[in-house]
Short mmCIF file of C-alpha atoms and ligand atoms in Angstrom, two decimals:
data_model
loop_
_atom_site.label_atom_id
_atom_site.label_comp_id
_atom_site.label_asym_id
_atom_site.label_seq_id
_atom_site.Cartn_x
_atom_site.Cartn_y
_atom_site.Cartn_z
CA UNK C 1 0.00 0.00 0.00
CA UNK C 2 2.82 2.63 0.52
CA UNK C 3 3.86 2.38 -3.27
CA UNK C 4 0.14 3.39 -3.73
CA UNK C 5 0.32 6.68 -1.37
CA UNK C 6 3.31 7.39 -2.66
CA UNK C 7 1.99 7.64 -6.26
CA UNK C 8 -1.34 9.43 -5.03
CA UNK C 9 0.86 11.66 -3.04
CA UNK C 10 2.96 12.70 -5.62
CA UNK C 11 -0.19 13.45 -7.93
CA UNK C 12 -2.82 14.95 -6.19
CA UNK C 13 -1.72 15.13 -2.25
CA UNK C 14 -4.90 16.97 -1.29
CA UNK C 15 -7.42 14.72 -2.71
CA UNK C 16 -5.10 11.46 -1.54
CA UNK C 17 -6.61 13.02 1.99
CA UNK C 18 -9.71 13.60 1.43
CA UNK C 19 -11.15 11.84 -1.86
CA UNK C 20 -14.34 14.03 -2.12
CA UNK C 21 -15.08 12.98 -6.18
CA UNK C 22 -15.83 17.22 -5.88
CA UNK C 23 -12.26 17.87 -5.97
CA UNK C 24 -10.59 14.99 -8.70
CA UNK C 25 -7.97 16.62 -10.06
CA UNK C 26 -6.49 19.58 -8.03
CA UNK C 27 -9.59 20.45 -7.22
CA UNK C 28 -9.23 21.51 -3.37
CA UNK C 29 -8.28 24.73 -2.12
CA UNK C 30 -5.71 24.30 0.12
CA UNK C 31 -7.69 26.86 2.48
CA UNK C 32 -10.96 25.10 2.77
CA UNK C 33 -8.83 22.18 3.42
CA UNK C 34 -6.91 23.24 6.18
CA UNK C 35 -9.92 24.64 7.60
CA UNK C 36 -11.80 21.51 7.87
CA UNK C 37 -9.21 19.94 9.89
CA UNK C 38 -8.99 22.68 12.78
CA UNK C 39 -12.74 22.41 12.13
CA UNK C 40 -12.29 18.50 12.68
CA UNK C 41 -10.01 19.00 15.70
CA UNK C 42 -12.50 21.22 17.86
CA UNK C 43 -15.19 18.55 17.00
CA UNK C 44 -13.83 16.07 18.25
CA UNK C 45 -11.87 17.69 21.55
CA UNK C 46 -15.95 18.94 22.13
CA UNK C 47 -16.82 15.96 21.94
CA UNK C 48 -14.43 14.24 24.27
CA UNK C 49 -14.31 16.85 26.53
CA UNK C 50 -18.56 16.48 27.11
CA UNK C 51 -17.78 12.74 28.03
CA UNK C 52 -16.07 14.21 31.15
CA UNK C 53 -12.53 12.59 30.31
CA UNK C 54 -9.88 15.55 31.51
CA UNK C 55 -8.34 15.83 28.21
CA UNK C 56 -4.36 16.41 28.86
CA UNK C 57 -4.11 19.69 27.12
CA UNK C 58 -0.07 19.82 28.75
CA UNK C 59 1.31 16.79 26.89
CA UNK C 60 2.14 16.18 23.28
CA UNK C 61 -0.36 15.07 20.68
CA UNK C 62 0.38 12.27 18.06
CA UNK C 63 -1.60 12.71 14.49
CA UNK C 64 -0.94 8.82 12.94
CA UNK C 65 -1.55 8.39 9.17
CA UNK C 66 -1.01 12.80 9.22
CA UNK C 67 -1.31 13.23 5.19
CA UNK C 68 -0.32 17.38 4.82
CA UNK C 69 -0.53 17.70 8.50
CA UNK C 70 -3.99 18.61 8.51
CA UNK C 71 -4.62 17.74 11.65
CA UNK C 72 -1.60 17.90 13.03
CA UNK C 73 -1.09 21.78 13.21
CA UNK C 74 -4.53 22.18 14.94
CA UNK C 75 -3.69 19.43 17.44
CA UNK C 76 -0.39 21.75 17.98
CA UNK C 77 -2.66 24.62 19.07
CA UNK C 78 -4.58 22.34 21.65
CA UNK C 79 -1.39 20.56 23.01
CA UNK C 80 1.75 21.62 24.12
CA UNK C 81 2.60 19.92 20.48
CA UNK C 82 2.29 17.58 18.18
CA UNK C 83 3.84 15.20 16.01
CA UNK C 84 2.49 14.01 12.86
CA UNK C 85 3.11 10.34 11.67
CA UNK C 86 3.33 9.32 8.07
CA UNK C 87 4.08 5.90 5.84
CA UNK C 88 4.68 8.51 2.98
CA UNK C 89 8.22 10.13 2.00
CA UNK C 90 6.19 12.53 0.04
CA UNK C 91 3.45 13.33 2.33
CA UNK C 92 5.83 14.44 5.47
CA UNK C 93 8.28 16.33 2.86
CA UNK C 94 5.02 18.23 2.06
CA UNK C 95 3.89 18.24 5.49
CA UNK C 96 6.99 19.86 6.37
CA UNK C 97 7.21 22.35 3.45
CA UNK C 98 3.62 23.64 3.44
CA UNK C 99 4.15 24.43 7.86
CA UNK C 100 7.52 24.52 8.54
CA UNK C 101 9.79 23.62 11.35
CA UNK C 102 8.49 24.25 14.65
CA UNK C 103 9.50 23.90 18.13
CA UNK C 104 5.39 22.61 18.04
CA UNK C 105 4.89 20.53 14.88
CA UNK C 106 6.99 17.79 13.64
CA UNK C 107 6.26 15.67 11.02
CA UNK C 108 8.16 12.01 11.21
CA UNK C 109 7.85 9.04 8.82
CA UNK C 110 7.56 5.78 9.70
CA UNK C 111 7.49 2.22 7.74
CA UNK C 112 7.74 0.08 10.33
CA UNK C 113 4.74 -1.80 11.60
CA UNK C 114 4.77 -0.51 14.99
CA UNK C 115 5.79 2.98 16.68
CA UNK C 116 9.14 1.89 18.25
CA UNK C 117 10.55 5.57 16.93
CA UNK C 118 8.31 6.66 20.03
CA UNK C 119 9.23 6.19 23.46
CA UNK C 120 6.55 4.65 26.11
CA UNK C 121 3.93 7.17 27.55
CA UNK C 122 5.35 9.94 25.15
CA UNK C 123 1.97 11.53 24.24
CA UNK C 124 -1.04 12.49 25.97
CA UNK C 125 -3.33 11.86 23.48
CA UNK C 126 -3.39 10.13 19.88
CA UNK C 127 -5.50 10.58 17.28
CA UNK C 128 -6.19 8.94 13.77
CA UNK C 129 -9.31 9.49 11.42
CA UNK C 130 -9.21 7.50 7.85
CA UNK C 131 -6.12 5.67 7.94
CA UNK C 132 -6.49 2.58 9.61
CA UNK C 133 -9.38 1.84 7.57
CA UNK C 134 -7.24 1.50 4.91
CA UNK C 135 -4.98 -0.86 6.53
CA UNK C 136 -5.54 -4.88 6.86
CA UNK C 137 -6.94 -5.44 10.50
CA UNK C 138 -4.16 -7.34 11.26
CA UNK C 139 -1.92 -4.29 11.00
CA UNK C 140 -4.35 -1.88 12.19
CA UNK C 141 -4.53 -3.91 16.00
CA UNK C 142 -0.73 -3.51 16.13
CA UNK C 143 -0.93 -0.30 15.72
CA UNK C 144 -3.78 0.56 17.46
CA UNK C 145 -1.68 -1.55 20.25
CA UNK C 146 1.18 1.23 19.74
CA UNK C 147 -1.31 3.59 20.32
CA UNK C 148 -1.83 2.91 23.87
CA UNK C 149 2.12 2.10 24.48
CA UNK C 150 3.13 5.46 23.76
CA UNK C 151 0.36 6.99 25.49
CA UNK C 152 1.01 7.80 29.52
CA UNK C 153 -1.56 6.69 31.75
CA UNK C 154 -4.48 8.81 31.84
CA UNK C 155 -3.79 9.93 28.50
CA UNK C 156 -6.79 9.38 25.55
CA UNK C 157 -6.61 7.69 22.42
CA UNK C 158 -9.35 8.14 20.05
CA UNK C 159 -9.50 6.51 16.20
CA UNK C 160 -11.45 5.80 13.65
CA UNK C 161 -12.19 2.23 12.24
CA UNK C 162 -14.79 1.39 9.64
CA UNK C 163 -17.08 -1.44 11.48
CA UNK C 164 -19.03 -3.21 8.62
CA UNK C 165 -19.73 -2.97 5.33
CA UNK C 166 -23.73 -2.62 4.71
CA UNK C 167 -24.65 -3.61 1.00
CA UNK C 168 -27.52 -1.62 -0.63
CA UNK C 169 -29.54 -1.90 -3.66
CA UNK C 170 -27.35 -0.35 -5.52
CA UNK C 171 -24.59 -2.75 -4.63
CA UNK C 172 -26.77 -5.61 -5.09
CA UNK C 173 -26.86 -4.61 -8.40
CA UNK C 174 -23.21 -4.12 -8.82
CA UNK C 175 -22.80 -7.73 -7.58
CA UNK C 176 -25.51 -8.94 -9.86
CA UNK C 177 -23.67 -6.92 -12.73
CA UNK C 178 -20.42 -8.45 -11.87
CA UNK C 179 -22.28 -11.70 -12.10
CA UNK C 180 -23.01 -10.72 -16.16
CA UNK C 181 -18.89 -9.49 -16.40
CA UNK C 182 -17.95 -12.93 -15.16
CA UNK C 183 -20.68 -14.98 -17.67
CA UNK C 184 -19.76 -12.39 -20.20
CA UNK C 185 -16.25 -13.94 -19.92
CA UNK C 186 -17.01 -17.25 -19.74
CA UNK C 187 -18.84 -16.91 -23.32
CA UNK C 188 -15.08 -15.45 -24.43
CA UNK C 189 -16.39 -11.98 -24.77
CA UNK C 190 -14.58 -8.97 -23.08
CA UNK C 191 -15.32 -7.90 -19.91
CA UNK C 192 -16.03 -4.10 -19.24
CA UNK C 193 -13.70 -2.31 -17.16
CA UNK C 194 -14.68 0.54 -15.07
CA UNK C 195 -12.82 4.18 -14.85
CA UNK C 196 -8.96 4.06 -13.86
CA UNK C 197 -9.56 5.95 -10.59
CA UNK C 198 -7.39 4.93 -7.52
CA UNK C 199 -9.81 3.21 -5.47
CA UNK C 200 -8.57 2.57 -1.88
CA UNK C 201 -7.91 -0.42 -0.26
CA UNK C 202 -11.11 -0.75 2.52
CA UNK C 203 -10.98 -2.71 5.90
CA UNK C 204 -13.35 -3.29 8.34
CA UNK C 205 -13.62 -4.60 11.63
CA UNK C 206 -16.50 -5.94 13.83
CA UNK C 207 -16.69 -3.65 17.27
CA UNK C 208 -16.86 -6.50 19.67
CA UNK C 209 -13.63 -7.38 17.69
CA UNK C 210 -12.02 -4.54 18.51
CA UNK C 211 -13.58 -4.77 21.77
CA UNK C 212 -11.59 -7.57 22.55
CA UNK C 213 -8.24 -6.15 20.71
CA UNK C 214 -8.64 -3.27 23.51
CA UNK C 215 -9.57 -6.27 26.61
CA UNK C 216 -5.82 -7.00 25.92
CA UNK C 217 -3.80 -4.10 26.69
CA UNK C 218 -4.47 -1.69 29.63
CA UNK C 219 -7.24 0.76 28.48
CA UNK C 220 -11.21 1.80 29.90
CA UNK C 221 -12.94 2.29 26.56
CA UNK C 222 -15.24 5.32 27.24
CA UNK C 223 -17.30 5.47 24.05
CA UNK C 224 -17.49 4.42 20.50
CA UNK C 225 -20.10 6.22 18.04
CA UNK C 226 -21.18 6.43 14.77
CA UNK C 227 -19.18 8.98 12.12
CA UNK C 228 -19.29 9.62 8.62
CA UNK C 229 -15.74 9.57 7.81
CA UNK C 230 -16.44 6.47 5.45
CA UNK C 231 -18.86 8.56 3.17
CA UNK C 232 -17.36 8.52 -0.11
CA UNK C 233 -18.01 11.87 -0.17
CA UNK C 234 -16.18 12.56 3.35
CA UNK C 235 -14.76 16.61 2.81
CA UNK C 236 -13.15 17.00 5.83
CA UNK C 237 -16.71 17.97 8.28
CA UNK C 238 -16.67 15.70 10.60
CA UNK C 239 -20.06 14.51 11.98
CA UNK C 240 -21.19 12.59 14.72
CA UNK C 241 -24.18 10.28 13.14
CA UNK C 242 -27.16 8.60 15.40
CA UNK C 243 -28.08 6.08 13.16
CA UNK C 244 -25.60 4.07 10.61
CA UNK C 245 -25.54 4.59 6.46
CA UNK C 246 -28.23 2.66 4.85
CA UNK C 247 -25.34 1.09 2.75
CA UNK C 248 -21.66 1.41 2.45
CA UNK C 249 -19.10 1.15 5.30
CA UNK C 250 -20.62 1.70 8.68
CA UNK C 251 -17.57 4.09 10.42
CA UNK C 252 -16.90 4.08 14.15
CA UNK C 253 -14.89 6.44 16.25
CA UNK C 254 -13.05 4.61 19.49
CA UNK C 255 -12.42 6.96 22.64
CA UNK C 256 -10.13 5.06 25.04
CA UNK C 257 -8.39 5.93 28.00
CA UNK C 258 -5.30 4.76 28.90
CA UNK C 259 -5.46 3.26 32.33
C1 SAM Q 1 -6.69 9.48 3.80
S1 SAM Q 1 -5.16 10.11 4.38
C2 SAM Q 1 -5.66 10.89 5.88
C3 SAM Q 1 -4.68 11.92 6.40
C4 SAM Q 1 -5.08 12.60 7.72
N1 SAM Q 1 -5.41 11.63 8.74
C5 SAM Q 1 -6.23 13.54 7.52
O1 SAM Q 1 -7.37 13.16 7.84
O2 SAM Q 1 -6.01 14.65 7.03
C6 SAM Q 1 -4.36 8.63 4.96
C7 SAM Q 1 -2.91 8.85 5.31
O3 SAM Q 1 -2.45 7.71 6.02
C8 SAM Q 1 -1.13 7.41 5.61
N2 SAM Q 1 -0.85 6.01 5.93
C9 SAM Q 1 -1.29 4.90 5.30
N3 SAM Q 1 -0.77 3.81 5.89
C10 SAM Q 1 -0.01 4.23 6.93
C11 SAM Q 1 0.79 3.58 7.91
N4 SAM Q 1 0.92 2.25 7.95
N5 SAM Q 1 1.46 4.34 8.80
C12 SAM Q 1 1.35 5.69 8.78
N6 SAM Q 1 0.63 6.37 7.85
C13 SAM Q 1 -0.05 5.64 6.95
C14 SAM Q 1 -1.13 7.74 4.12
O4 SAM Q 1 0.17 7.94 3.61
C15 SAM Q 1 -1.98 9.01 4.10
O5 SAM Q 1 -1.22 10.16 4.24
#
């Protein structure tokens, strides 16, 4: 998968974040988009904050799967600062380029499966919002395993993780078209192929699944609730949903606490 951010990165870094079909092809402005994540940060800190979990505003913040560092430069102005973490050569010499050094924002990349460039208890809070979704579950425990390592007790991690996929009519369809591709084939003829758009790798995972992921390592899991961060059309505005997506991926956000 890193070739494949790597190539996105290098093409269109702004819609590699956020794939809103809106803004294909350089589409974003680099304003709105920064916006929505200081928009996305305050959302989410309101959030937290009216579960009544102290939120330690004193300690350093860690932004995994950081993209441009959208995220991670308003989680700088909440914390005392923040790191961003990044598979991507290209995103985090962007990052880096579009804010700067900063005794508050760093941006570090990482290829390892796990977060040993971070010491134990380093952060006091760790956030992630469409990245591990992308990642196979297998990968996306270990990391979500890091999480809590190199957060210090008392300290919150909160991340998002698609849950299920829910198939619609639409997608019934689809299958049922696929179904015609695949006979098509058999009879010799070609089959159609769709548009060449990068579509990303999806992963889901059941919550009492992660449930039990979290019943492993030393953490009170305060809440999980619905998002829409697995819209296809996800720009950035984070919403808190009460009911799930009649189709497509169902999206969940975790809020742990580090015991
Ligand atoms: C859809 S973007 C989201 C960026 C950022 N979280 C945001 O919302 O603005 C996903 C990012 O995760 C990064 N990523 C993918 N796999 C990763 C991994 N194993 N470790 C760290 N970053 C990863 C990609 O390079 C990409 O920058």
């Amino acid at each position: 998968m890193r070739g494949v951010w790597e190539r996105a990165a290098s093409e269109d870094p702004y819609f590699a974040v956020l794939s809103d079909p809106d803004k294909r092809g350089g589409g974003w402005d680099p304003e709105a988009f920064f916006r929505s994540g200081a928009q996305e940060v305050a959302t989410v800190l309101a959030y937290v904050e009216g579960l009544g979990v102290p939120i330690l505003h004193d300690s350093a913040a860690l932004d995994f799967g950081c993209g441009l560092g959208r995220l991670t430069v308003p989680l700088a102005r909440r914390f005392s600062r923040a790191v961003g973490v990044d598979v991507s050569t290209s995103m985090v010499a962007r990052a880096t380029e579009l804010h700067g050094p900063s005794a508050r924002v760093e941006f570090r990349q990482n290829v390892r499966e796990d977060l040993r460039i971070f010491e134990d208890g380093e952060f006091g809070f760790v956030y992630s919002n469409i990245v591990l979704q992308h990642l196979p579950p297998r990968l996306a425990r270990r990391y979500v395993e890091e999480f809590v390592r190199v957060t210090r007790t008392g300290g919150m991690v909160v991340f998002q993780l698609p849950d299920s996929y829910r198939e619609g009519v639409a997608a019934r369809l689809r299958t049922m078209l696929r179904v015609r591709t695949r006979l098509r084939s058999l009879l010799g003829r070609p089959a159609r192929t769709s548009s060449d758009h990068v579509e990303w790798e999806m992963h889901g995972t059941p919550e009492p699944e992660v449930r039990q992921w979290l019943a492993g390592v030393n953490v009170s899991v305060r809440d999980v609730t619905l998002t829409n961060a697995t819209d296809p059309a996800f720009n950035g505005e984070l919403r808190y949903l009460a009911n799930p997506p009649f189709q497509g991926w169902v999206s969940k956000q975790y809020c742990i606490v580090v015991d």
